[in-house]
Short mmCIF file of C-alpha atoms in Angstrom, two decimals:
data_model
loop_
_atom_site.label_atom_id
_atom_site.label_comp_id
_atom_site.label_asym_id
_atom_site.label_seq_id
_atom_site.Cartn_x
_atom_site.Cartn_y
_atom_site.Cartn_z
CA UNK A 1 5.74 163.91 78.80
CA UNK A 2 7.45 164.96 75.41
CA UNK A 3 4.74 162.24 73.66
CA UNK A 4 1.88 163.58 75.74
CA UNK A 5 2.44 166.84 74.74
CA UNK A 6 3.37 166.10 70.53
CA UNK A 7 -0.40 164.32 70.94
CA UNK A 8 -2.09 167.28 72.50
CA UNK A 9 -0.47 169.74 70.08
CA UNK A 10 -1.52 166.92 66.91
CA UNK A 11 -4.66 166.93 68.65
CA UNK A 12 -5.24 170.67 68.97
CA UNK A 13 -4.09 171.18 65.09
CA UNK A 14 -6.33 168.56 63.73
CA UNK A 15 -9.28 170.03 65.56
CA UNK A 16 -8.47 173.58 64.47
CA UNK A 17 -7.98 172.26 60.87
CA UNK A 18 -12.03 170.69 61.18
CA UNK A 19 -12.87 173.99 62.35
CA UNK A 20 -11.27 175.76 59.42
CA UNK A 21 -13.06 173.28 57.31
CA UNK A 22 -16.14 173.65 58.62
CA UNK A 23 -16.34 177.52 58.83
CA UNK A 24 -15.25 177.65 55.24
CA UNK A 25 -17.79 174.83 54.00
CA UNK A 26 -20.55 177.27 56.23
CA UNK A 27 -19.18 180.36 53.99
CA UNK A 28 -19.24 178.90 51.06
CA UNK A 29 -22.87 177.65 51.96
CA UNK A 30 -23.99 180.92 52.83
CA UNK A 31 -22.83 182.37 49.39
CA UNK A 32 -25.46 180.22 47.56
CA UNK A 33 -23.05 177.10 46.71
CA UNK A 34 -23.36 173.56 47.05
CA UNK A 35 -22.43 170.05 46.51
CA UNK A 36 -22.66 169.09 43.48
CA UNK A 37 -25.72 167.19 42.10
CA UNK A 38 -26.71 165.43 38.93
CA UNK A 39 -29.61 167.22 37.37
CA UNK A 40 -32.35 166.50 34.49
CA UNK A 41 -34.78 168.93 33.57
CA UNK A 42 -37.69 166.53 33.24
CA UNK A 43 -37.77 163.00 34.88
CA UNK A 44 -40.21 161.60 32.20
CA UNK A 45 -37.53 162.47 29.22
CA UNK A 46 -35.94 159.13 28.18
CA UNK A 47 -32.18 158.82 27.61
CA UNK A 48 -32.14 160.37 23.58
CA UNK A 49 -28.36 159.73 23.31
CA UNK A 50 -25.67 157.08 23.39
CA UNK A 51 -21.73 157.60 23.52
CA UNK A 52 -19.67 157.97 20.55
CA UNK A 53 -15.85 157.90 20.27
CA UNK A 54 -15.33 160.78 18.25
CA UNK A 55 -18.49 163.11 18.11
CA UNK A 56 -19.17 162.11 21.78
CA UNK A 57 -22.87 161.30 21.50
CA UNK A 58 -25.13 160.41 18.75
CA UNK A 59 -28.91 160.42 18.91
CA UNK A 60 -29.61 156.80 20.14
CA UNK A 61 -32.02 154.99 17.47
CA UNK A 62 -35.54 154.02 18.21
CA UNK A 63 -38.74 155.98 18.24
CA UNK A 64 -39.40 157.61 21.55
CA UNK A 65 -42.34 159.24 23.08
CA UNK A 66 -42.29 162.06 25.97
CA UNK A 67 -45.10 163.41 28.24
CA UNK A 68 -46.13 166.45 27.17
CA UNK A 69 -44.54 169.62 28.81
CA UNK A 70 -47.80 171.69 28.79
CA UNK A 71 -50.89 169.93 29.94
CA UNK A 72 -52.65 171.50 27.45
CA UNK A 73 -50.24 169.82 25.05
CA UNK A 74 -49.98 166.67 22.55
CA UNK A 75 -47.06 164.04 23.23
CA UNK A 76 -44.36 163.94 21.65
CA UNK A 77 -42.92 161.62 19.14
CA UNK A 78 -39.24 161.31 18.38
CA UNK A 79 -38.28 159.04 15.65
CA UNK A 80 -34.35 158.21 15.70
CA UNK A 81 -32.86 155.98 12.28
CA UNK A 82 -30.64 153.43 12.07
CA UNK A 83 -27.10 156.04 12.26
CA UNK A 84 -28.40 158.86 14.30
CA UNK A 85 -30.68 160.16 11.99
CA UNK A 86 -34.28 162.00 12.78
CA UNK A 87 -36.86 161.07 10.27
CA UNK A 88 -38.08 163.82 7.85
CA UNK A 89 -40.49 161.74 6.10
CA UNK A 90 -42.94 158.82 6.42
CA UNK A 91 -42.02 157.07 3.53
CA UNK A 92 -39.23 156.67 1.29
CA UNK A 93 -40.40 157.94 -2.49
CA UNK A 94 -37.19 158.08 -4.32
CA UNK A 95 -34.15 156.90 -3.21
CA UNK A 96 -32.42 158.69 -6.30
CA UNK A 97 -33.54 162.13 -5.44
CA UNK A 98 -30.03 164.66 -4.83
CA UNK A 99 -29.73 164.81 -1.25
CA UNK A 100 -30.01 167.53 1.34
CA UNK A 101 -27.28 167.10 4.92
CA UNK A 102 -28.71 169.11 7.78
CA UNK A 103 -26.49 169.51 10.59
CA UNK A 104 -26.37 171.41 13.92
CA UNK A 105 -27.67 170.98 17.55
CA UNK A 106 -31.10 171.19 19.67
CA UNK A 107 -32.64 173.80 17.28
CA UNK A 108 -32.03 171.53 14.37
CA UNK A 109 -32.93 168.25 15.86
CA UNK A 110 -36.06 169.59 17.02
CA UNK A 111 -35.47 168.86 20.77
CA UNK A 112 -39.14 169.14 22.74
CA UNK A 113 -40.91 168.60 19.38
CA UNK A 114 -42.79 165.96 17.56
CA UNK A 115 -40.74 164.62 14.03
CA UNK A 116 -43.27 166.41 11.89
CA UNK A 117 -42.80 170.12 13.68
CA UNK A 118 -39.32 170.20 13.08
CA UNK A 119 -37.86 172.45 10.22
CA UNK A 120 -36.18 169.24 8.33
CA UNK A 121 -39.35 167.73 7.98
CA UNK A 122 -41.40 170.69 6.86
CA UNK A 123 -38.39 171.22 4.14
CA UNK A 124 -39.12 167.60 3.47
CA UNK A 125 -42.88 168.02 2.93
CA UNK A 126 -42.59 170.88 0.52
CA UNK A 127 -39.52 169.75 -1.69
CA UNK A 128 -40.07 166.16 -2.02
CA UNK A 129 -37.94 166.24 -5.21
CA UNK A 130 -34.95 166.17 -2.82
CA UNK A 131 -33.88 163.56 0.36
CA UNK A 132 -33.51 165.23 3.41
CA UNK A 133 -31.23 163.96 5.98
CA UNK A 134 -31.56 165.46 9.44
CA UNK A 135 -28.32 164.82 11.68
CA UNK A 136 -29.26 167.88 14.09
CA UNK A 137 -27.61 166.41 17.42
CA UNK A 138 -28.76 168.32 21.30
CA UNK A 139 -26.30 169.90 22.52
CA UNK A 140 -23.71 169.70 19.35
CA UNK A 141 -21.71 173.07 17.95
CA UNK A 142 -19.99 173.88 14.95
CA UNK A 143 -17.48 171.09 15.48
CA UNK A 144 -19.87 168.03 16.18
CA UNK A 145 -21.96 169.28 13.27
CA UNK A 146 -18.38 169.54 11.01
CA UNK A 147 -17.82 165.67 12.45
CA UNK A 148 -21.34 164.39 11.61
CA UNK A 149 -20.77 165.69 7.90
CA UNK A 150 -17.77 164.02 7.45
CA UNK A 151 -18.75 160.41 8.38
CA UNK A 152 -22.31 161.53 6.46
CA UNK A 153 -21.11 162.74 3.01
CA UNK A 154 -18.99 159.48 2.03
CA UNK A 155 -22.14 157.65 2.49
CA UNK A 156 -24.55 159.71 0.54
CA UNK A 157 -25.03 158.68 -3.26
CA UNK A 158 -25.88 162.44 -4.29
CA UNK A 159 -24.99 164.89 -2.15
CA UNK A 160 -26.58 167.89 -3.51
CA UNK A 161 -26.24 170.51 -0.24
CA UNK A 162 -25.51 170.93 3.52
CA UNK A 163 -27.65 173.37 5.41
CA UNK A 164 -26.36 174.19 8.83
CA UNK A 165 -28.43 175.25 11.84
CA UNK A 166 -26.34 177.67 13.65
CA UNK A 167 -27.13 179.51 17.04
CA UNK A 168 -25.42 181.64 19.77
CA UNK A 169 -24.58 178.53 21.72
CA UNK A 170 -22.07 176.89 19.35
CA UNK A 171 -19.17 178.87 19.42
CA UNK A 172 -18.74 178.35 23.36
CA UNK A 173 -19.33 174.44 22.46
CA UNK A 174 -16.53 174.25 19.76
CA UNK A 175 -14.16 174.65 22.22
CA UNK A 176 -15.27 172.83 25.25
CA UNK A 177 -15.04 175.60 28.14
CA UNK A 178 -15.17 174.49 32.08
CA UNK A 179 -18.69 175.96 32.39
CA UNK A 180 -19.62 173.72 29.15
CA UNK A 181 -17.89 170.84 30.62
CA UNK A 182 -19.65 171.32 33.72
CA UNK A 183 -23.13 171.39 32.40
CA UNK A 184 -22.76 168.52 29.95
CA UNK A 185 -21.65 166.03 33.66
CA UNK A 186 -24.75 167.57 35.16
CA UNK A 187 -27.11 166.54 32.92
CA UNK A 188 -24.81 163.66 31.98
CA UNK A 189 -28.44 161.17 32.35
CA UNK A 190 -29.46 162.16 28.96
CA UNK A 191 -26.44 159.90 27.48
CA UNK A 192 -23.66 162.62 26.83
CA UNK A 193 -20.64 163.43 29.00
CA UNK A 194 -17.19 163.95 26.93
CA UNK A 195 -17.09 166.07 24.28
CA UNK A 196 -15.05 166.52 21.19
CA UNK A 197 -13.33 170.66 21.13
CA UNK A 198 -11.41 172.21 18.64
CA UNK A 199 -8.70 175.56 18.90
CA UNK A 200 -6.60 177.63 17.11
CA UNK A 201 -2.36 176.68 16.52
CA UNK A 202 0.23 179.07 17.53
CA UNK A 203 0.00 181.13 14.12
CA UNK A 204 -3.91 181.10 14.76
CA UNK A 205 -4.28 179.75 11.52
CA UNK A 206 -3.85 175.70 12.30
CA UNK A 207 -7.14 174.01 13.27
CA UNK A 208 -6.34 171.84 15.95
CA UNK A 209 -8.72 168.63 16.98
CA UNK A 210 -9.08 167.23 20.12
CA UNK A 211 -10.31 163.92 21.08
CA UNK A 212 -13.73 164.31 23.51
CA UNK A 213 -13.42 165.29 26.89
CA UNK A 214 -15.29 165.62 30.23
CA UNK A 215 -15.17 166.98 33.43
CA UNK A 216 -13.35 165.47 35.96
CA UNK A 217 -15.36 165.48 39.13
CA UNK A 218 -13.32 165.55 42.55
CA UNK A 219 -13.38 163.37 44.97
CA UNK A 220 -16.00 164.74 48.26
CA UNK A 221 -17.56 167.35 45.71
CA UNK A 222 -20.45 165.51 46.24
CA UNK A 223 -20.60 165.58 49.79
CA UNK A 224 -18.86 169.24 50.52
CA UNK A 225 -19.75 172.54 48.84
CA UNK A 226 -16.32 173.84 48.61
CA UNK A 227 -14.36 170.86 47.51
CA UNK A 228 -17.02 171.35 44.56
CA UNK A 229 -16.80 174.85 43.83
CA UNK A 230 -12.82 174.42 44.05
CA UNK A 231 -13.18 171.83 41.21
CA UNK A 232 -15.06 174.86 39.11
CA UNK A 233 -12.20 176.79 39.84
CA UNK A 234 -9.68 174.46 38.43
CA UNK A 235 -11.59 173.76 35.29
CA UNK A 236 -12.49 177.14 34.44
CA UNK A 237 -8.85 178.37 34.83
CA UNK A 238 -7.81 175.46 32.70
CA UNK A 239 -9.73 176.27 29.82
CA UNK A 240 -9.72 180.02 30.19
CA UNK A 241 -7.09 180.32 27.28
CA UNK A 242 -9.24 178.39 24.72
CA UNK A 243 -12.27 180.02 25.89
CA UNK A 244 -11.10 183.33 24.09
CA UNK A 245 -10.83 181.53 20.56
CA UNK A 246 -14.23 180.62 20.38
CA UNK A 247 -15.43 183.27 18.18
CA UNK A 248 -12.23 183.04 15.60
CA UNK A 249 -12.74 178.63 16.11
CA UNK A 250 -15.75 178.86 15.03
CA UNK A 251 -15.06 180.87 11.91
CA UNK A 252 -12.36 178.04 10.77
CA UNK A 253 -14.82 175.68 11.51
CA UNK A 254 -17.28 177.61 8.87
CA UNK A 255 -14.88 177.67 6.23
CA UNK A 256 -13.80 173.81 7.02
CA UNK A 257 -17.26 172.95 6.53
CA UNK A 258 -17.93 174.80 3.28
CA UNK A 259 -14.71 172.88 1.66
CA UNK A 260 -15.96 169.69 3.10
CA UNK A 261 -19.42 169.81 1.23
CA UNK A 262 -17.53 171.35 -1.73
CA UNK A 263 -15.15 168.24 -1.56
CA UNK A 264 -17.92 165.77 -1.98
CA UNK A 265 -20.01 168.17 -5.18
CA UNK A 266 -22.42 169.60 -2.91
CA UNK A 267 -23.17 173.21 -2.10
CA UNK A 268 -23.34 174.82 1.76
CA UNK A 269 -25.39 177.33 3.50
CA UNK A 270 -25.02 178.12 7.16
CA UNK A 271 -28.66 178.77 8.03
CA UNK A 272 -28.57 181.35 11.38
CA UNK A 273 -31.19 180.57 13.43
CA UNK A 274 -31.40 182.14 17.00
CA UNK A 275 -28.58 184.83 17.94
CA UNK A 276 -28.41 188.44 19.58
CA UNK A 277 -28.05 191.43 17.19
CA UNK A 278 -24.58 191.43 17.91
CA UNK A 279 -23.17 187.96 17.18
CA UNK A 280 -25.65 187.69 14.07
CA UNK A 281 -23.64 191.31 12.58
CA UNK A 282 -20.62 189.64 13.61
CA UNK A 283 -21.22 186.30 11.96
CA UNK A 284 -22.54 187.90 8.64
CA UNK A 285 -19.62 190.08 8.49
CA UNK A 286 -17.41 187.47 8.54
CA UNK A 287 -19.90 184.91 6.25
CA UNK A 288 -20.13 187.94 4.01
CA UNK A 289 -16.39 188.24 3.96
CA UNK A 290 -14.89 184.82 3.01
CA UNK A 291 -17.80 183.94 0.84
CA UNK A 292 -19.64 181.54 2.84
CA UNK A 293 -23.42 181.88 1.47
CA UNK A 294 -25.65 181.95 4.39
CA UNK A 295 -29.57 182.53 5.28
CA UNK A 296 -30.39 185.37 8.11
CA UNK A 297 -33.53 183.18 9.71
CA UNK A 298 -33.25 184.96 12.92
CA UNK A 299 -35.98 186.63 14.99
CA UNK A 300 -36.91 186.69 18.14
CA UNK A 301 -37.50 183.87 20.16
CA UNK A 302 -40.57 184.89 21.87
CA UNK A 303 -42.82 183.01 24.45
CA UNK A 304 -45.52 182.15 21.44
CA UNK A 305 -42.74 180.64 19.67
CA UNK A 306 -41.35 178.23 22.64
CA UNK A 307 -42.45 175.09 23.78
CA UNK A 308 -44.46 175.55 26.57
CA UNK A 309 -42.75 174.37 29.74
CA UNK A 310 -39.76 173.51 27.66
CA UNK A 311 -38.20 176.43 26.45
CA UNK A 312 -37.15 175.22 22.82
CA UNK A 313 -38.64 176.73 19.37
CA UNK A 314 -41.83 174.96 18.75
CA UNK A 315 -43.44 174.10 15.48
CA UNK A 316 -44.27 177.65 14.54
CA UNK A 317 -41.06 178.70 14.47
CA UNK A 318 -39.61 175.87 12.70
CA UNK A 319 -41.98 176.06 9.96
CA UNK A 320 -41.04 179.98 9.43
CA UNK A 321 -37.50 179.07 9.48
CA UNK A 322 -38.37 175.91 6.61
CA UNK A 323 -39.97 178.92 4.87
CA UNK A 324 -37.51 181.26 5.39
CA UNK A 325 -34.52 178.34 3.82
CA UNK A 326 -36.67 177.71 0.92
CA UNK A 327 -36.87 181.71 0.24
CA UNK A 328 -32.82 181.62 0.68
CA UNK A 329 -32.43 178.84 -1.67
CA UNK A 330 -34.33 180.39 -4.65
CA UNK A 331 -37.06 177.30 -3.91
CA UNK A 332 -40.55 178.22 -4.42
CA UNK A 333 -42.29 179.06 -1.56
CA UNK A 334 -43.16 177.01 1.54
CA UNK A 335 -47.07 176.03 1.10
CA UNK A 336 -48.31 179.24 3.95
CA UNK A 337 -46.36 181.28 7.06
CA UNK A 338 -43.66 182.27 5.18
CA UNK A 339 -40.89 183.70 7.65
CA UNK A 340 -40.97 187.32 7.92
CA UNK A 341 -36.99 188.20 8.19
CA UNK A 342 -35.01 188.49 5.01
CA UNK A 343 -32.42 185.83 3.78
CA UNK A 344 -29.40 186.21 2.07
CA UNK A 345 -26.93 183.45 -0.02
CA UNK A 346 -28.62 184.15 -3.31
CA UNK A 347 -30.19 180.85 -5.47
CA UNK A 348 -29.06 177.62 -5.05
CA UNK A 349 -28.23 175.75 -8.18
CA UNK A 350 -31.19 173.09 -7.36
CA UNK A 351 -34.01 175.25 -8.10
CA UNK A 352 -37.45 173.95 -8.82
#
């Protein structure tokens, strides 16, 4: 009798425990949650990216061609070099010209857009005196960028200057947050998962590096909505406290990348390309401050200067922003569409 009744009460606790589980996987249903599911945002992109043990991804060589996003649209051709680089020319002309680094994510790289569209290449085009290098990564920050210069510059015979692409995005990137975490495993088809973070020592004056991370998915949060919006939880509480250095990160990371170049004889700009009002006054404040030159590119990204059915700045823009960096630089002018916001940094020693 005393088993029959320990069964019935096991019995009678496991049911009420399926019960709890399934009310609370209804609630969190109900709330607008789910499983969780990989995502891409077009099924026709091919995979642009490979692992890489310390940046986490590099742009995966080859030359790559993607449906149009717009039917109204041309193709679009992607040409990835031997090391990660996106071409910024058709031919070599001069292989002693000083060379030009440009770093930084999406914006730089010149996701959704043919090689030619892409700032780089337009800078290319009009200055063919120097050799551009274009190392713009999707989906890199500050950090990545700061990690792509390093294993660039030793392998550059004249380093002349490093122009970074930077926009509101990055600082949340340098240091890796859950919600970053989480986005980079969702869309982890395109070829990146773990990614490489950076914060701030104890004084808040040590840099600190980090080896690339990812987000570890639980087990069932594919199958059951709040196993998987438990495992948001978790990560987001884990990287709460390095979520609040982002801003001052990214600032080290600035200055780290302005005595890199220096280190190897070659000037640095941070070019600022898409931002609200209110991180582009903070960022030139602090630019202005610890006398990192810089070039204000920003305006607003508006739908005639988007890719249609993409979303990133299309050739337009990137040719006012080439225009606008040759202003900044004390270059002569682009060859038309100069950009129509003002740049600071003052001349750059490579004048034509």
């Amino acid at each position: 009798m005393l088993v029959n009744a320990y069964v019935k009460t096991s019995l009678l606790c496991g049911v009420a425990v399926l019960l709890a589980l399934a009310l609370g996987e209804a609630l969190v249903r109900l709330m607008g949650y789910g499983p969780w599911a990989y995502q891409t945002l077009d099924a026709n992109e091919p995979v642009l990216h490979e692992p890489h043990p310390v940046r986490g991804w590099v742009n995966r060589p080859g030359r790559h061609h993607i449906p149009p996003y717009h039917p109204e649209d041309d193709s679009i051709r992607i040409s990835i070099l031997a090391g990660g680089q996106r071409s910024t020319r058709r031919t070599v002309t001069d292989d002693a010209a000083e060379e030009v680094l440009v770093v930084g994510g999406s914006y730089t790289q010149g996701w959704a857009i043919s090689d030619d569209a892409t700032y780089a290449w337009q800078l290319q085009a009009a200055h063919p005196q120097y050799h551009f290098h274009n190392l713009g990564v999707g989906g890199y920050g500050t950090y990545q960028s700061l990690l792509a210069m390093e294993e660039a510059l030793p392998t550059l015979r004249r380093p002349a200057l490093v122009l970074y692409g930077f926009m509101y995005h990055h600082p949340a990137r340098n240091v890796a947050p859950g919600s970053w975490l989480r986005t980079l495993t969702t869309y982890s088809r395109r070829g990146h998962v773990a990614v490489p973070y950076a914060t701030l020592g104890p004084s808040d004056s040590t840099l600190i590096r980090f080896q690339p991370t990812r987000y570890q998915l639980w087990p069932l949060a594919e199958q059951l909505a709040f196993v998987n919006l438990a495992n948001r939880a978790y990560h987001r509480a884990m990287t709460y406290r390095r979520s609040q250095q982002q801003h001052a990160v990214t600032e080290r990371l600035m200055a780290e990348m302005q005595a890199t170049a220096t280190a190897y004889g070659a000037d640095f700009r941070v070019v600022l390309l898409a931002a609200p009002d209110d991180i582009t006054t903070a960022y030139t404040a602090f630019l202005d401050e610890a006398g990192i030159p810089y070039i204000d590119c920003v305006e607003p990204l508006t739908d005639d200067l988007r890719v249609r059915g993409e979303g990133h700045p299309n050739g337009v823009l990137n040719r006012r922003w080439a225009a606008c960096i040759s202003e900044g630089l004390g270059w002569d002018s682009m060859p038309s569409n100069s950009a129509s916001e003002s740049s600071r940094g003052g001349a750059f020693g490579l004048a034509e």
